[in-house]
Amino acid sequence: MEGDFIKINSWLLPFSWLYGCGVKLRNFLFDVGILKSRSFKTPIISVGNLTVGGTGKTPHTEYLVELLKQQLNVAVLSRGYKRKSKGFLIANEHTTARDIGDEPFQMKRKYPNITVAVDKDRVHGIEMLTKQRKDIDVILLDDAFQHRFVKPGVNILLVDYHRLIIYDKLMPAGRLREPQSGKNRADIVIVTKCPKALKPMEFRVITKAMSLFPYQTLFFTKLAYEDMHPLFGNDHKRSIEDIKPDEHVMLLTGIASPRQLIEDLTPYTSNLTPLSFSDHHDFKQKDVQQINDTFAALPAPKFIITTEKDAARLLETEGLSDEVRKHIYYLPVKIEFMLDQQNSFNENILGYVRKNSRDSILAKTKDDHKPENGNSSGDRPRTISFRNN
């Protein structure tokens, strides 16, 4: 497992040591209070990671949105990576991916009734959100584990199963943004993108290797896929289970780690042609030509699968051929908890928001949200008592 995707550039380790000195100094200044972390009255849940690249932040944030939006007014605050705008911005029905970034655009498109905002300065963003939207019950911070100027009520750390932080190195030799000890700030740690057939022994090995403190709880999630949606034109959805044996599939991605997606699609087709670009890739004319040419070279019958995040950028990309536009589908992804952990996770999150909400429905109707018994033993999931970071 530890060798699956981890490539360490050993010759860069001296630079990683220098980088680590800077990160450790910054964390020390926060730890001793020279740099200040600010708390807010509104419940705040942070979702982030220790590594550069995808660990599944967006589908995990969307899981939280699904969990909370029926009873609460939910806001998502993101940096808006690679957006063309500046400062604080709240998305509306006319906002584009260029305005707020592909991931916030994806969430606003999927959940039009929640508040989605972007601001590189998370403290300023929270101040503006709570000033302009006084009815917000909970704020989800996307990719904010290193943004220590905000002190969240719940700090969720995501760790890619295929690139466990315990086997990685600091940038630039590896992909760690900060030393492994940074995981100690997390209240919840989730190992993401786990294989569906993960064996019980592997769960135990990872649990021991992660070496978490008693105040931390470890969860495991896997990816699951919904029906594919056409990106342009008709409303005809497709299931990956319905891919025909003779169909050729071009997998078009601009994400950090497409490997798990490739592995998940392989059982459904032996004719898979991946075309991968870098994370958050801004498709230029030469890229569009490569997409058009690659698809044109495939024998029929054929179609294209892309991710929701890529779809947000492709919607605004000019020059795609009519054939590509007619045959391109985006594949929504969601997460599922393993080991019957879903109810336990849900109760931990709902319990925190319930305890810290002033006027929300959750604060008034505690008994309405008791989890269903999802454990074969009949044990009631325990609730984390979150510490002060």
Short mmCIF file of C-alpha atoms in Angstrom, two decimals:
data_model
loop_
_atom_site.label_atom_id
_atom_site.label_comp_id
_atom_site.label_asym_id
_atom_site.label_seq_id
_atom_site.Cartn_x
_atom_site.Cartn_y
_atom_site.Cartn_z
CA MET A 1 0.00 0.00 0.00
CA GLU A 2 2.73 2.46 0.96
CA GLY A 3 4.45 2.10 -2.40
CA ASP A 4 1.40 2.48 -4.62
CA PHE A 5 1.69 6.12 -5.64
CA ILE A 6 4.49 7.60 -3.52
CA LYS A 7 7.46 8.87 -5.45
CA ILE A 8 10.13 10.51 -3.34
CA ASN A 9 12.70 12.71 -5.08
CA SER A 10 15.57 11.98 -2.70
CA TRP A 11 17.90 14.54 -4.23
CA LEU A 12 15.47 17.26 -3.10
CA LEU A 13 15.49 16.20 0.57
CA PRO A 14 17.87 19.05 1.63
CA PHE A 15 15.34 21.54 0.27
CA SER A 16 12.57 19.67 2.09
CA TRP A 17 14.54 20.12 5.32
CA LEU A 18 14.74 23.89 4.74
CA TYR A 19 11.05 24.02 3.86
CA GLY A 20 10.24 22.01 6.98
CA CYS A 21 12.13 24.46 9.19
CA GLY A 22 9.93 27.29 7.92
CA VAL A 23 6.70 25.32 8.42
CA LYS A 24 7.72 24.19 11.92
CA LEU A 25 8.52 27.78 12.90
CA ARG A 26 5.11 28.95 11.67
CA ASN A 27 3.31 26.19 13.57
CA PHE A 28 5.36 26.95 16.69
CA LEU A 29 4.30 30.61 16.52
CA PHE A 30 0.66 29.50 16.41
CA ASP A 31 1.16 26.95 19.18
CA VAL A 32 2.64 29.53 21.61
CA GLY A 33 0.12 32.22 20.66
CA ILE A 34 2.40 34.70 18.88
CA LEU A 35 0.33 34.12 15.76
CA LYS A 36 -3.33 34.14 16.76
CA SER A 37 -6.05 31.69 15.81
CA ARG A 38 -9.52 33.19 15.91
CA SER A 39 -12.68 31.45 17.08
CA PHE A 40 -16.18 32.32 15.92
CA LYS A 41 -19.65 31.89 17.43
CA THR A 42 -20.94 30.19 14.29
CA PRO A 43 -20.10 26.46 14.19
CA ILE A 44 -17.20 25.91 11.79
CA ILE A 45 -16.10 22.57 10.32
CA SER A 46 -12.82 22.45 8.42
CA VAL A 47 -12.04 19.83 5.77
CA GLY A 48 -8.44 19.63 4.56
CA ASN A 49 -5.29 17.59 4.15
CA LEU A 50 -1.54 17.59 4.73
CA THR A 51 -0.61 16.89 1.12
CA VAL A 52 -0.57 18.70 -2.19
CA GLY A 53 -3.14 17.19 -4.51
CA GLY A 54 -6.46 15.44 -4.28
CA THR A 55 -7.55 13.50 -1.23
CA GLY A 56 -11.28 13.84 -1.94
CA LYS A 57 -12.02 17.16 -0.22
CA THR A 58 -14.92 18.09 -2.49
CA PRO A 59 -16.95 14.83 -2.17
CA HIS A 60 -16.37 14.84 1.60
CA THR A 61 -17.49 18.46 1.84
CA GLU A 62 -20.53 17.58 -0.24
CA TYR A 63 -21.27 14.70 2.13
CA LEU A 64 -21.37 17.25 4.97
CA VAL A 65 -23.63 19.50 2.91
CA GLU A 66 -26.04 16.60 2.34
CA LEU A 67 -25.99 15.75 6.03
CA LEU A 68 -26.68 19.28 7.25
CA LYS A 69 -28.67 21.13 4.58
CA GLN A 70 -32.08 19.69 5.38
CA GLN A 71 -32.11 21.19 8.87
CA LEU A 72 -29.60 24.03 8.68
CA ASN A 73 -28.58 27.01 6.60
CA VAL A 74 -25.20 25.82 5.32
CA ALA A 75 -22.39 27.95 3.91
CA VAL A 76 -19.24 26.68 2.20
CA LEU A 77 -16.20 28.95 2.22
CA SER A 78 -13.34 28.12 -0.12
CA ARG A 79 -10.19 29.81 -1.30
CA GLY A 80 -11.40 29.47 -4.88
CA TYR A 81 -8.18 28.06 -6.29
CA LYS A 82 -7.26 29.41 -9.75
CA ARG A 83 -10.25 31.72 -9.95
CA LYS A 84 -9.91 34.93 -11.94
CA SER A 85 -11.57 37.16 -9.34
CA LYS A 86 -10.12 38.69 -6.18
CA GLY A 87 -11.24 39.14 -2.58
CA PHE A 88 -14.55 38.00 -1.07
CA LEU A 89 -17.33 36.82 -3.35
CA ILE A 90 -20.64 35.05 -2.78
CA ALA A 91 -21.80 32.91 -5.69
CA ASN A 92 -25.15 33.40 -7.37
CA GLU A 93 -26.97 31.85 -10.33
CA HIS A 94 -24.83 33.84 -12.79
CA THR A 95 -21.45 33.00 -11.24
CA THR A 96 -19.02 31.00 -13.39
CA ALA A 97 -16.15 28.66 -12.57
CA ARG A 98 -13.75 31.43 -13.61
CA ASP A 99 -15.28 33.66 -10.93
CA ILE A 100 -15.02 31.27 -7.98
CA GLY A 101 -12.99 28.23 -9.07
CA ASP A 102 -14.10 24.83 -10.34
CA GLU A 103 -14.80 23.12 -7.00
CA PRO A 104 -16.95 25.92 -5.46
CA PHE A 105 -18.76 26.20 -8.80
CA GLN A 106 -19.46 22.47 -8.73
CA MET A 107 -20.97 22.72 -5.24
CA LYS A 108 -23.08 25.78 -6.07
CA ARG A 109 -24.34 24.09 -9.22
CA LYS A 110 -25.22 20.93 -7.31
CA TYR A 111 -26.67 22.71 -4.24
CA PRO A 112 -28.13 26.02 -5.46
CA ASN A 113 -29.89 26.67 -2.13
CA ILE A 114 -26.75 26.76 0.01
CA THR A 115 -24.38 29.71 0.31
CA VAL A 116 -21.05 29.28 -1.47
CA ALA A 117 -18.40 31.94 -0.99
CA VAL A 118 -14.70 32.36 -1.77
CA ASP A 119 -11.98 34.32 -0.03
CA LYS A 120 -8.27 33.60 0.27
CA ASP A 121 -8.39 35.19 3.73
CA ARG A 122 -10.66 32.78 5.61
CA VAL A 123 -11.01 35.07 8.66
CA HIS A 124 -12.21 37.91 6.44
CA GLY A 125 -14.43 35.49 4.54
CA ILE A 126 -16.14 34.29 7.71
CA GLU A 127 -16.60 37.87 8.91
CA MET A 128 -18.23 38.84 5.63
CA LEU A 129 -20.39 35.72 5.51
CA THR A 130 -21.77 36.21 9.02
CA LYS A 131 -22.32 39.91 8.34
CA GLN A 132 -24.12 39.48 5.01
CA ARG A 133 -25.96 36.21 5.78
CA LYS A 134 -27.04 36.40 9.40
CA ASP A 135 -29.14 33.22 9.13
CA ILE A 136 -26.17 30.91 8.50
CA ASP A 137 -26.08 28.04 11.00
CA VAL A 138 -22.81 26.33 10.06
CA ILE A 139 -19.80 27.13 7.86
CA LEU A 140 -17.80 24.44 6.07
CA LEU A 141 -14.22 25.47 5.33
CA ASP A 142 -12.88 23.76 2.22
CA ASP A 143 -9.12 23.05 2.15
CA ALA A 144 -8.27 25.03 5.29
CA PHE A 145 -6.21 22.64 7.42
CA GLN A 146 -3.13 24.89 7.09
CA HIS A 147 -5.13 28.10 7.49
CA ARG A 148 -4.53 28.32 11.22
CA PHE A 149 -5.75 31.88 11.61
CA VAL A 150 -9.19 30.26 11.96
CA LYS A 151 -9.83 27.91 14.87
CA PRO A 152 -12.55 25.49 13.68
CA GLY A 153 -14.80 23.62 16.06
CA VAL A 154 -14.13 20.40 14.16
CA ASN A 155 -10.95 19.82 12.18
CA ILE A 156 -11.26 16.98 9.65
CA LEU A 157 -8.07 15.67 8.05
CA LEU A 158 -8.25 13.61 4.86
CA VAL A 159 -5.51 11.12 4.00
CA ASP A 160 -5.35 9.35 0.63
CA TYR A 161 -5.12 5.58 1.11
CA HIS A 162 -2.72 5.40 -1.81
CA ARG A 163 -0.41 8.07 -0.40
CA LEU A 164 -0.51 7.71 3.37
CA ILE A 165 1.22 10.63 5.05
CA ILE A 166 3.26 8.27 7.25
CA TYR A 167 5.21 7.18 4.15
CA ASP A 168 5.49 10.59 2.48
CA LYS A 169 8.07 13.40 2.69
CA LEU A 170 7.88 17.17 2.83
CA MET A 171 7.81 19.18 -0.36
CA PRO A 172 9.58 19.37 -2.72
CA ALA A 173 10.95 15.83 -2.28
CA GLY A 174 7.46 14.55 -1.47
CA ARG A 175 4.00 16.05 -1.34
CA LEU A 176 3.54 16.92 2.34
CA ARG A 177 2.64 20.54 3.01
CA GLU A 178 3.82 20.21 6.61
CA PRO A 179 5.37 17.51 8.83
CA GLN A 180 3.35 14.42 9.71
CA SER A 181 2.96 15.79 13.24
CA GLY A 182 0.47 18.25 11.81
CA LYS A 183 -2.09 15.44 11.93
CA ASN A 184 -2.21 15.94 15.69
CA ARG A 185 -4.40 19.03 15.16
CA ALA A 186 -7.16 16.92 13.62
CA ASP A 187 -10.24 15.86 15.57
CA ILE A 188 -11.28 13.41 12.85
CA VAL A 189 -8.97 11.63 10.41
CA ILE A 190 -10.46 9.97 7.33
CA VAL A 191 -8.50 7.57 5.12
CA THR A 192 -10.05 8.21 1.69
CA LYS A 193 -10.24 6.42 -1.66
CA CYS A 194 -9.95 2.99 -0.05
CA PRO A 195 -10.34 -0.05 -2.30
CA LYS A 196 -13.78 -1.59 -1.98
CA ALA A 197 -12.29 -4.97 -1.06
CA LEU A 198 -9.98 -3.73 1.68
CA LYS A 199 -9.24 -6.61 4.03
CA PRO A 200 -9.77 -6.47 7.83
CA MET A 201 -6.05 -6.90 8.41
CA GLU A 202 -5.34 -3.81 6.29
CA PHE A 203 -7.71 -1.71 8.37
CA ARG A 204 -5.84 -2.77 11.49
CA VAL A 205 -2.43 -2.12 9.95
CA ILE A 206 -3.40 1.39 8.86
CA THR A 207 -5.02 2.16 12.20
CA LYS A 208 -1.85 1.20 14.05
CA ALA A 209 0.45 2.95 11.57
CA MET A 210 -1.47 6.24 11.79
CA SER A 211 -0.76 6.30 15.55
CA LEU A 212 -3.54 8.70 16.50
CA PHE A 213 -4.18 10.16 19.94
CA PRO A 214 -7.19 9.15 22.07
CA TYR A 215 -8.97 12.43 21.27
CA GLN A 216 -8.88 11.57 17.55
CA THR A 217 -11.15 9.20 15.67
CA LEU A 218 -10.24 7.36 12.48
CA PHE A 219 -12.71 6.67 9.67
CA PHE A 220 -12.39 4.98 6.28
CA THR A 221 -14.24 5.95 3.10
CA LYS A 222 -14.42 4.71 -0.47
CA LEU A 223 -15.59 6.32 -3.68
CA ALA A 224 -18.96 5.51 -5.20
CA TYR A 225 -20.33 6.66 -8.53
CA GLU A 226 -23.73 7.91 -9.59
CA ASP A 227 -25.23 7.99 -13.08
CA MET A 228 -23.25 9.83 -15.74
CA HIS A 229 -24.80 13.08 -17.00
CA PRO A 230 -24.32 14.53 -20.49
CA LEU A 231 -22.30 17.74 -20.19
CA PHE A 232 -24.01 19.38 -23.15
CA GLY A 233 -27.46 18.94 -24.65
CA ASN A 234 -29.76 16.04 -23.88
CA ASP A 235 -30.90 14.70 -20.50
CA HIS A 236 -30.04 11.07 -21.23
CA LYS A 237 -28.13 9.67 -18.24
CA ARG A 238 -25.98 6.58 -18.33
CA SER A 239 -24.75 4.15 -15.71
CA ILE A 240 -21.19 2.85 -15.78
CA GLU A 241 -22.69 -0.62 -15.42
CA ASP A 242 -24.32 -0.14 -18.82
CA ILE A 243 -21.10 0.39 -20.75
CA LYS A 244 -21.21 -1.98 -23.72
CA PRO A 245 -18.34 -4.45 -24.29
CA ASP A 246 -17.49 -2.95 -27.68
CA GLU A 247 -17.62 0.70 -26.57
CA HIS A 248 -14.41 2.69 -26.35
CA VAL A 249 -14.19 5.09 -23.43
CA MET A 250 -11.92 8.12 -23.25
CA LEU A 251 -11.36 9.18 -19.64
CA LEU A 252 -10.63 12.92 -19.61
CA THR A 253 -9.31 14.23 -16.27
CA GLY A 254 -7.59 17.28 -14.84
CA ILE A 255 -7.36 16.10 -11.25
CA ALA A 256 -4.43 15.37 -8.93
CA SER A 257 -4.85 11.61 -8.74
CA PRO A 258 -6.92 9.83 -11.45
CA ARG A 259 -5.48 6.40 -10.58
CA GLN A 260 -8.36 5.27 -8.37
CA LEU A 261 -10.91 6.37 -10.96
CA ILE A 262 -9.05 4.43 -13.64
CA GLU A 263 -9.00 1.33 -11.41
CA ASP A 264 -12.70 1.69 -10.65
CA LEU A 265 -13.68 1.98 -14.33
CA THR A 266 -11.45 -0.83 -15.57
CA PRO A 267 -13.86 -3.65 -14.55
CA TYR A 268 -16.56 -2.08 -16.74
CA THR A 269 -14.55 -1.70 -19.94
CA SER A 270 -11.43 -3.16 -21.52
CA ASN A 271 -11.30 -0.23 -23.95
CA LEU A 272 -10.30 2.64 -21.66
CA THR A 273 -8.11 5.46 -22.99
CA PRO A 274 -7.02 7.89 -20.24
CA LEU A 275 -6.16 11.48 -21.18
CA SER A 276 -4.86 13.12 -18.02
CA PHE A 277 -3.93 16.73 -17.31
CA SER A 278 -2.69 18.39 -14.12
CA ASP A 279 -4.99 19.26 -11.22
CA HIS A 280 -7.32 22.24 -11.89
CA HIS A 281 -5.91 22.36 -15.43
CA ASP A 282 -6.93 25.39 -17.46
CA PHE A 283 -7.63 23.93 -20.89
CA LYS A 284 -5.81 25.86 -23.62
CA GLN A 285 -6.35 25.64 -27.35
CA LYS A 286 -3.60 23.02 -27.78
CA ASP A 287 -5.27 20.92 -25.05
CA VAL A 288 -8.63 21.22 -26.78
CA GLN A 289 -7.04 20.08 -30.03
CA GLN A 290 -5.50 17.09 -28.24
CA ILE A 291 -8.91 16.20 -26.77
CA ASN A 292 -10.58 16.47 -30.18
CA ASP A 293 -7.87 14.45 -31.95
CA THR A 294 -7.69 11.72 -29.29
CA PHE A 295 -11.43 11.18 -29.36
CA ALA A 296 -11.61 11.29 -33.16
CA ALA A 297 -8.96 8.54 -33.36
CA LEU A 298 -11.00 6.11 -31.26
CA PRO A 299 -13.14 3.59 -33.13
CA ALA A 300 -16.92 3.77 -32.73
CA PRO A 301 -18.95 3.21 -30.67
CA LYS A 302 -17.31 5.59 -28.20
CA PHE A 303 -17.91 8.27 -25.61
CA ILE A 304 -16.03 10.41 -23.06
CA ILE A 305 -16.17 10.31 -19.27
CA THR A 306 -14.91 13.27 -17.27
CA THR A 307 -15.19 14.35 -13.63
CA GLU A 308 -17.58 16.90 -12.17
CA LYS A 309 -14.67 19.19 -11.35
CA ASP A 310 -13.40 19.04 -14.92
CA ALA A 311 -16.93 19.54 -16.22
CA ALA A 312 -17.07 22.91 -14.46
CA ARG A 313 -14.12 24.12 -16.57
CA LEU A 314 -15.06 22.31 -19.77
CA LEU A 315 -18.43 24.07 -19.82
CA GLU A 316 -16.58 27.33 -20.49
CA THR A 317 -13.96 25.85 -22.83
CA GLU A 318 -14.22 26.88 -26.47
CA GLY A 319 -13.22 24.82 -29.48
CA LEU A 320 -14.47 21.37 -28.47
CA SER A 321 -15.64 19.54 -31.58
CA ASP A 322 -19.30 18.77 -32.13
CA GLU A 323 -18.47 15.07 -31.81
CA VAL A 324 -16.85 15.63 -28.41
CA ARG A 325 -19.69 17.83 -27.15
CA LYS A 326 -22.23 15.22 -28.25
CA HIS A 327 -20.51 12.30 -26.50
CA ILE A 328 -19.06 13.74 -23.28
CA TYR A 329 -20.50 12.75 -19.89
CA TYR A 330 -19.47 13.77 -16.39
CA LEU A 331 -19.42 11.19 -13.62
CA PRO A 332 -20.64 12.39 -10.20
CA VAL A 333 -18.70 10.86 -7.32
CA LYS A 334 -19.70 10.52 -3.70
CA ILE A 335 -18.15 8.92 -0.66
CA GLU A 336 -19.36 5.99 1.41
CA PHE A 337 -18.14 5.09 4.88
CA MET A 338 -16.71 1.64 5.47
CA LEU A 339 -16.93 -0.61 8.57
CA ASP A 340 -20.46 0.65 9.31
CA GLN A 341 -18.99 3.97 10.44
CA GLN A 342 -21.52 6.30 8.81
CA ASN A 343 -23.86 6.67 11.78
CA SER A 344 -20.98 7.31 14.15
CA PHE A 345 -19.56 10.03 11.91
CA ASN A 346 -22.97 11.63 11.39
CA GLU A 347 -23.73 11.75 15.09
CA ASN A 348 -20.35 13.32 15.83
CA ILE A 349 -20.96 16.12 13.33
CA LEU A 350 -24.61 16.66 14.28
CA GLY A 351 -23.71 16.57 17.96
CA TYR A 352 -21.11 19.31 17.54
CA VAL A 353 -23.43 21.57 15.52
CA ARG A 354 -26.33 20.90 17.91
CA LYS A 355 -24.23 21.83 20.91
CA ASN A 356 -22.88 25.03 19.37
CA SER A 357 -25.87 26.31 17.40
CA ARG A 358 -27.80 29.23 18.86
CA ASP A 359 -31.15 29.10 17.08
CA SER A 360 -30.95 26.16 14.70
CA ILE A 361 -33.53 23.41 14.48
CA LEU A 362 -30.89 20.91 15.60
CA ALA A 363 -30.39 22.82 18.84
CA LYS A 364 -34.11 22.64 19.57
CA THR A 365 -34.88 19.07 18.51
CA LYS A 366 -32.12 16.83 19.80
CA ASP A 367 -34.17 13.69 19.87
CA ASP A 368 -35.20 14.02 16.22
CA HIS A 369 -31.72 13.14 15.01
CA LYS A 370 -30.82 9.96 16.83
CA PRO A 371 -28.93 7.75 14.35
CA GLU A 372 -30.36 4.53 13.12
CA ASN A 373 -28.58 1.48 14.38
CA GLY A 374 -26.03 0.70 11.67
CA ASN A 375 -23.84 -1.66 13.73
CA SER A 376 -24.40 -5.37 13.75
CA SER A 377 -23.63 -5.46 17.46
CA GLY A 378 -26.37 -2.97 18.25
CA ASP A 379 -23.94 -0.57 19.96
CA ARG A 380 -24.83 3.09 19.86
CA PRO A 381 -22.14 5.11 18.03
CA ARG A 382 -20.06 7.16 20.42
CA THR A 383 -19.77 10.93 20.12
CA ILE A 384 -16.42 12.66 20.09
CA SER A 385 -15.79 15.21 22.79
CA PHE A 386 -13.87 17.74 20.74
CA ARG A 387 -10.92 19.36 22.38
CA ASN A 388 -9.82 22.97 22.11
CA ASN A 389 -7.08 23.14 19.46
#
